Amino acid sequence: MSELYIRVAEEENEEPMEIPSEDDGTVLLSSVAAQFPGACGLRYRNPESQCMRGVRLVEGVLNAPENDWGSLVYVVNYPKDNKRKMDEIDAASAVKVKRGFQKTSDLIVLGLPWKTSEQDLKDYFTTFGEVIMVQVKRDAKTGNSKGFGFVRFTEYETQTKVIAQRHMIDGRWCDCKLPNSRACPDEPMRSRKIFVGRCTEDMSTDELRQYFMQYGEVTDVFIPKPFRAFAFVTFADDQVAQALCGEDLIIKGISVHISNAEPKHNNIHQLFPNFPGGSASLAAMFDRSQYQFPSSNV
């Protein structure tokens, strides 16, 4: 049986690349991601409706629409944030003027599976370039992984490439970021807390806890009552919380915005102009709950 290839392109109007399928006619997402780093799926234009359709993805395996890939050109899907980062880096590279040696930094790796070891982490990231250091953060008492770690590369160019995409490590998508060190050192509890905006009423504390546990150990989830369309999540480690600040995440199909939780009572009216009872009422609610407001000037 001759090997079957499907045609895949980054954009509809670009020249496609042929990607091999498996013996059963499916295509592995890893085969697509090998040629298009950061890819999370495929879509195609339906010849009849002319609408874009997504290709079914089950446990890393892409299934042919109606059991036949045909001669269509399939377009790569990227996570929204990942695509934006890649575009920004490409644009910056086009006008970059080299200004001497740029030092690398420790990158935080979020969302690690509990089973991932430091050797697993090193083996994965060595495919991008020379690795100086890897570390999986573990609980001091149990020795269990906290769900995140650190990696450092020799070359700055490797660091830039790694930050620009998501990573499939031991079957789970992980993110690599520069840790946000802006948190004040004498406020450790505050730096471990994030503000989750644009929540919906059908999101429970248990669901939020389960979602954010993929990034690290969660110690508390707070949803104000009556419902106010936001929540607070506190992590065991401040670096996880700070790394998530500024991100837009998808929870139950809804885009929520993550920001720093910090007491800025003079910003209350600006953040919640239509809050019943005004800013004084909102401040009283926060004071009772001992949770703080997101800072608008972080």
Coordinates of C-alpha atoms in Angstrom, one line a residue:
M1 CA 0.0 0.0 0.0
S2 CA 1.5 3.3 -1.1
E3 CA 1.8 6.1 1.5
L4 CA -0.9 8.7 1.4
Y5 CA -0.1 12.4 1.9
I6 CA -2.4 15.2 2.6
R7 CA -1.8 18.8 1.6
V8 CA -1.4 21.3 4.5
A9 CA -0.6 25.1 4.4
E10 CA -0.3 27.8 7.0
E11 CA -2.7 30.0 5.1
E12 CA -5.2 29.2 2.3
N13 CA -3.3 31.2 -0.3
E14 CA 0.1 29.7 0.5
E15 CA 1.8 26.8 -1.2
P16 CA 0.9 23.6 0.6
M17 CA 3.3 21.0 2.1
E18 CA 2.5 17.3 1.9
I19 CA 2.2 15.6 5.3
P20 CA 2.2 11.7 5.5
S21 CA -0.8 9.9 6.9
E22 CA -0.8 6.7 9.0
D23 CA -1.7 3.2 7.8
D24 CA -5.3 3.7 8.9
G25 CA -5.7 6.9 7.0
T26 CA -5.4 9.2 10.0
V27 CA -2.8 11.9 10.5
L28 CA -0.9 12.5 13.7
L29 CA -1.0 16.1 15.1
S30 CA 2.7 15.6 15.9
S31 CA 3.4 15.1 12.2
V32 CA 1.7 18.4 11.4
A33 CA 3.4 20.2 14.4
A34 CA 6.8 18.9 13.2
Q35 CA 6.5 21.0 10.1
F36 CA 4.3 23.8 11.6
P37 CA 5.5 24.3 15.2
G38 CA 2.7 25.2 17.6
A39 CA -0.1 23.7 15.4
C40 CA -3.1 22.5 17.4
G41 CA -5.4 21.3 14.6
L42 CA -6.5 21.6 11.0
R43 CA -9.4 23.2 9.1
Y44 CA -10.6 23.2 5.5
R45 CA -13.1 25.0 3.3
N46 CA -16.2 22.9 2.5
P47 CA -16.6 22.8 -1.3
E48 CA -20.4 23.0 -1.0
S49 CA -21.0 25.6 1.7
Q50 CA -17.7 27.5 1.3
C51 CA -17.5 27.7 5.1
M52 CA -14.4 26.7 7.0
R53 CA -14.8 23.3 8.9
G54 CA -12.6 21.9 11.6
V55 CA -11.0 18.5 11.3
R56 CA -11.9 16.1 14.2
L57 CA -9.0 15.7 16.6
V58 CA -9.1 12.9 19.2
E59 CA -6.1 12.3 21.5
G60 CA -3.6 13.7 19.1
V61 CA -5.0 12.0 16.0
L62 CA -6.7 13.9 13.1
N63 CA -9.5 12.0 11.4
A64 CA -10.3 12.5 7.7
P65 CA -13.6 14.2 7.0
E66 CA -16.1 11.6 5.8
N67 CA -13.2 9.1 5.8
D68 CA -11.5 10.7 2.8
W69 CA -8.9 13.5 2.8
G70 CA -9.4 14.1 -0.9
S71 CA -7.5 16.7 -2.7
L72 CA -8.4 19.6 -0.4
V73 CA -5.8 21.9 1.1
Y74 CA -6.0 21.9 4.9
V75 CA -5.1 25.0 6.9
V76 CA -3.2 24.9 10.2
N77 CA -4.9 26.0 13.4
Y78 CA -2.8 27.8 16.0
P79 CA -3.8 28.8 19.6
K80 CA -4.8 32.4 19.4
D81 CA -2.1 33.6 21.9
N82 CA 0.6 31.5 20.3
K83 CA -0.1 32.8 16.8
R84 CA 0.0 36.4 18.1
K85 CA 3.3 35.8 19.8
M86 CA 4.8 34.2 16.6
D87 CA 3.6 37.2 14.5
E88 CA 5.1 39.7 17.0
I89 CA 8.5 37.9 17.0
D90 CA 8.6 37.6 13.2
A91 CA 7.9 41.3 12.9
A92 CA 10.5 42.2 15.5
S93 CA 13.1 40.0 13.8
A94 CA 12.6 41.8 10.5
V95 CA 13.8 45.1 12.0
K96 CA 16.1 43.8 14.7
V97 CA 19.5 45.4 15.0
K98 CA 22.0 43.2 16.8
R99 CA 23.2 45.0 19.9
G100 CA 25.9 42.6 21.2
F101 CA 25.5 39.5 23.3
Q102 CA 22.0 39.0 24.9
K103 CA 21.9 36.8 28.0
T104 CA 19.4 34.0 28.4
S105 CA 17.1 33.8 31.4
D106 CA 15.4 31.0 33.3
L107 CA 12.1 30.2 31.6
I108 CA 9.1 29.0 33.6
V109 CA 7.4 25.9 32.1
L110 CA 3.7 25.8 33.0
G111 CA 1.3 22.9 32.9
L112 CA 3.8 20.0 33.3
P113 CA 2.2 16.6 33.7
W114 CA 2.8 15.3 37.2
K115 CA 4.9 12.4 35.9
T116 CA 7.4 14.5 34.0
S117 CA 10.9 14.2 35.3
E118 CA 13.9 16.6 34.9
Q119 CA 15.4 14.1 32.4
D120 CA 12.1 14.1 30.4
L121 CA 12.2 17.9 30.4
K122 CA 15.9 18.0 29.3
D123 CA 15.3 15.4 26.6
Y124 CA 12.4 17.5 25.1
F125 CA 14.1 20.9 25.2
T126 CA 17.4 19.7 23.9
T127 CA 15.7 19.3 20.5
F128 CA 15.6 23.1 20.3
G129 CA 19.2 23.8 21.4
E130 CA 21.8 23.3 24.1
V131 CA 20.2 23.3 27.6
I132 CA 22.1 24.7 30.6
M133 CA 19.7 23.8 33.4
V134 CA 16.3 22.1 33.9
Q135 CA 14.3 21.9 37.2
V136 CA 11.0 20.4 38.1
K137 CA 9.6 22.1 41.2
R138 CA 8.5 19.6 43.8
D139 CA 6.7 19.7 47.1
A140 CA 9.3 19.6 49.9
K141 CA 7.4 17.1 52.0
T142 CA 5.9 14.7 49.5
G143 CA 8.4 15.1 46.6
N144 CA 5.5 15.3 44.2
S145 CA 5.7 17.6 41.2
K146 CA 4.0 21.0 41.5
G147 CA 3.1 21.0 37.8
F148 CA 5.7 23.5 36.6
G149 CA 9.5 23.8 36.2
F150 CA 12.3 25.9 34.8
V151 CA 14.6 25.6 31.8
R152 CA 17.6 27.7 30.6
F153 CA 19.3 27.6 27.2
T154 CA 22.8 28.6 26.1
E155 CA 21.6 30.6 23.1
Y156 CA 19.3 33.6 23.2
E157 CA 17.9 32.7 19.8
T158 CA 16.8 29.3 21.2
Q159 CA 15.1 31.0 24.1
T160 CA 13.2 33.3 21.7
K161 CA 12.1 30.3 19.6
V162 CA 10.9 28.3 22.6
I163 CA 8.8 31.2 24.0
A164 CA 7.1 31.7 20.7
Q165 CA 5.3 28.4 20.7
R166 CA 3.4 26.0 22.9
H167 CA 4.9 22.6 23.7
M168 CA 3.5 19.1 23.9
I169 CA 5.3 17.4 26.8
D170 CA 4.3 13.9 27.9
G171 CA 0.9 14.3 26.2
R172 CA 0.0 17.8 27.6
W173 CA 0.2 21.3 26.1
C174 CA 2.6 23.4 28.1
D175 CA 3.7 27.1 28.0
C176 CA 7.1 28.6 28.3
K177 CA 7.4 32.1 29.6
L178 CA 9.8 34.6 31.2
P179 CA 8.7 34.8 34.9
N180 CA 7.2 38.1 35.9
S181 CA 9.4 39.5 38.6
R182 CA 7.5 42.7 39.2
A183 CA 5.8 41.4 42.4
C184 CA 7.1 43.2 45.5
P185 CA 9.1 40.7 47.6
D186 CA 7.4 41.7 50.9
E187 CA 4.0 40.8 49.5
P188 CA 4.3 37.0 48.8
M189 CA 0.6 36.3 49.4
R190 CA -0.5 39.0 47.0
S191 CA 1.8 37.9 44.2
R192 CA 0.4 34.4 44.3
K193 CA -3.1 35.6 43.5
I194 CA -4.7 36.3 40.1
F195 CA -7.8 38.2 39.0
V196 CA -10.0 36.2 36.5
G197 CA -12.2 38.6 34.6
R198 CA -15.2 37.9 32.3
C199 CA -16.3 34.8 34.2
T200 CA -19.8 33.4 33.5
E201 CA -22.3 32.3 36.1
D202 CA -22.0 28.6 35.1
M203 CA -18.4 28.5 36.2
S204 CA -18.0 26.9 39.6
T205 CA -15.1 27.1 42.0
D206 CA -14.4 23.4 41.4
E207 CA -14.3 23.9 37.7
L208 CA -11.9 26.9 38.0
R209 CA -9.7 25.0 40.4
Q210 CA -9.5 22.0 38.0
Y211 CA -8.7 24.3 35.1
F212 CA -5.9 26.2 36.8
M213 CA -4.4 23.1 38.4
Q214 CA -2.8 22.4 35.0
Y215 CA -0.4 25.4 35.6
G216 CA 0.5 24.6 39.2
E217 CA -0.9 23.9 42.7
V218 CA -4.0 25.9 43.5
T219 CA -4.6 26.8 47.2
D220 CA -7.8 28.8 46.9
V221 CA -10.6 29.9 44.5
F222 CA -13.0 32.7 45.4
I223 CA -16.1 33.7 43.4
P224 CA -18.0 36.7 45.0
K225 CA -21.6 36.4 45.9
P226 CA -23.8 37.8 44.5
F227 CA -22.1 36.9 41.1
R228 CA -20.0 39.8 39.7
A229 CA -18.5 38.2 36.6
F230 CA -15.0 37.8 38.1
A231 CA -13.1 35.4 40.4
F232 CA -9.8 35.1 42.3
V233 CA -7.4 32.1 42.1
T234 CA -4.5 31.7 44.5
F235 CA -1.5 29.5 43.6
A236 CA 1.0 27.9 46.0
D237 CA 3.8 29.6 44.0
D238 CA 3.9 33.2 43.0
Q239 CA 5.9 32.6 39.8
V240 CA 3.0 30.6 38.3
A241 CA 0.5 33.4 39.1
Q242 CA 2.8 36.2 37.7
A243 CA 3.5 34.2 34.5
L244 CA -0.3 34.0 33.8
C245 CA -0.9 37.7 34.2
G246 CA -2.0 39.4 31.0
E247 CA -3.1 36.2 29.3
D248 CA -6.5 35.5 27.7
L249 CA -7.5 31.9 28.5
I250 CA -10.5 29.8 27.2
I251 CA -12.6 28.2 30.0
K252 CA -15.8 26.4 29.1
G253 CA -15.7 28.1 25.7
I254 CA -15.4 31.6 27.2
S255 CA -12.4 33.9 26.9
V256 CA -11.4 35.1 30.4
H257 CA -8.7 37.7 31.1
I258 CA -6.0 37.2 33.8
S259 CA -4.5 40.1 35.6
N260 CA -2.7 40.9 38.8
A261 CA -4.7 41.0 42.0
E262 CA -3.5 44.1 43.9
P263 CA -5.3 46.5 46.3
K264 CA -5.8 49.8 44.3
H265 CA -8.9 51.2 45.9
N266 CA -8.6 54.4 43.9
N267 CA -9.1 52.4 40.7
I268 CA -12.4 50.8 41.8
H269 CA -14.6 53.2 40.0
Q270 CA -12.7 52.9 36.8
L271 CA -12.7 49.1 36.8
F272 CA -16.4 48.7 37.8
P273 CA -18.3 51.9 36.8
N274 CA -21.7 50.3 36.9
F275 CA -21.3 48.4 40.2
P276 CA -24.6 48.7 42.3
G277 CA -23.9 51.0 45.3
G278 CA -20.8 52.5 43.7
S279 CA -17.1 51.9 44.5
A280 CA -17.6 52.2 48.2
S281 CA -19.9 49.2 48.2
L282 CA -17.5 47.2 46.1
A283 CA -14.6 48.1 48.3
A284 CA -16.5 46.9 51.4
M285 CA -17.2 43.6 49.7
F286 CA -13.5 43.1 48.9
D287 CA -12.5 44.0 52.4
R288 CA -14.8 41.5 53.9
S289 CA -13.5 38.7 51.6
Q290 CA -9.8 39.8 52.1
Y291 CA -9.3 39.8 48.3
Q292 CA -7.8 42.6 46.4
F293 CA -8.5 44.4 43.2
P294 CA -6.7 44.0 39.9
S295 CA -4.3 46.8 39.3
S296 CA -4.8 48.8 36.1
N297 CA -1.2 50.1 36.1
V298 CA 0.7 46.9 36.8

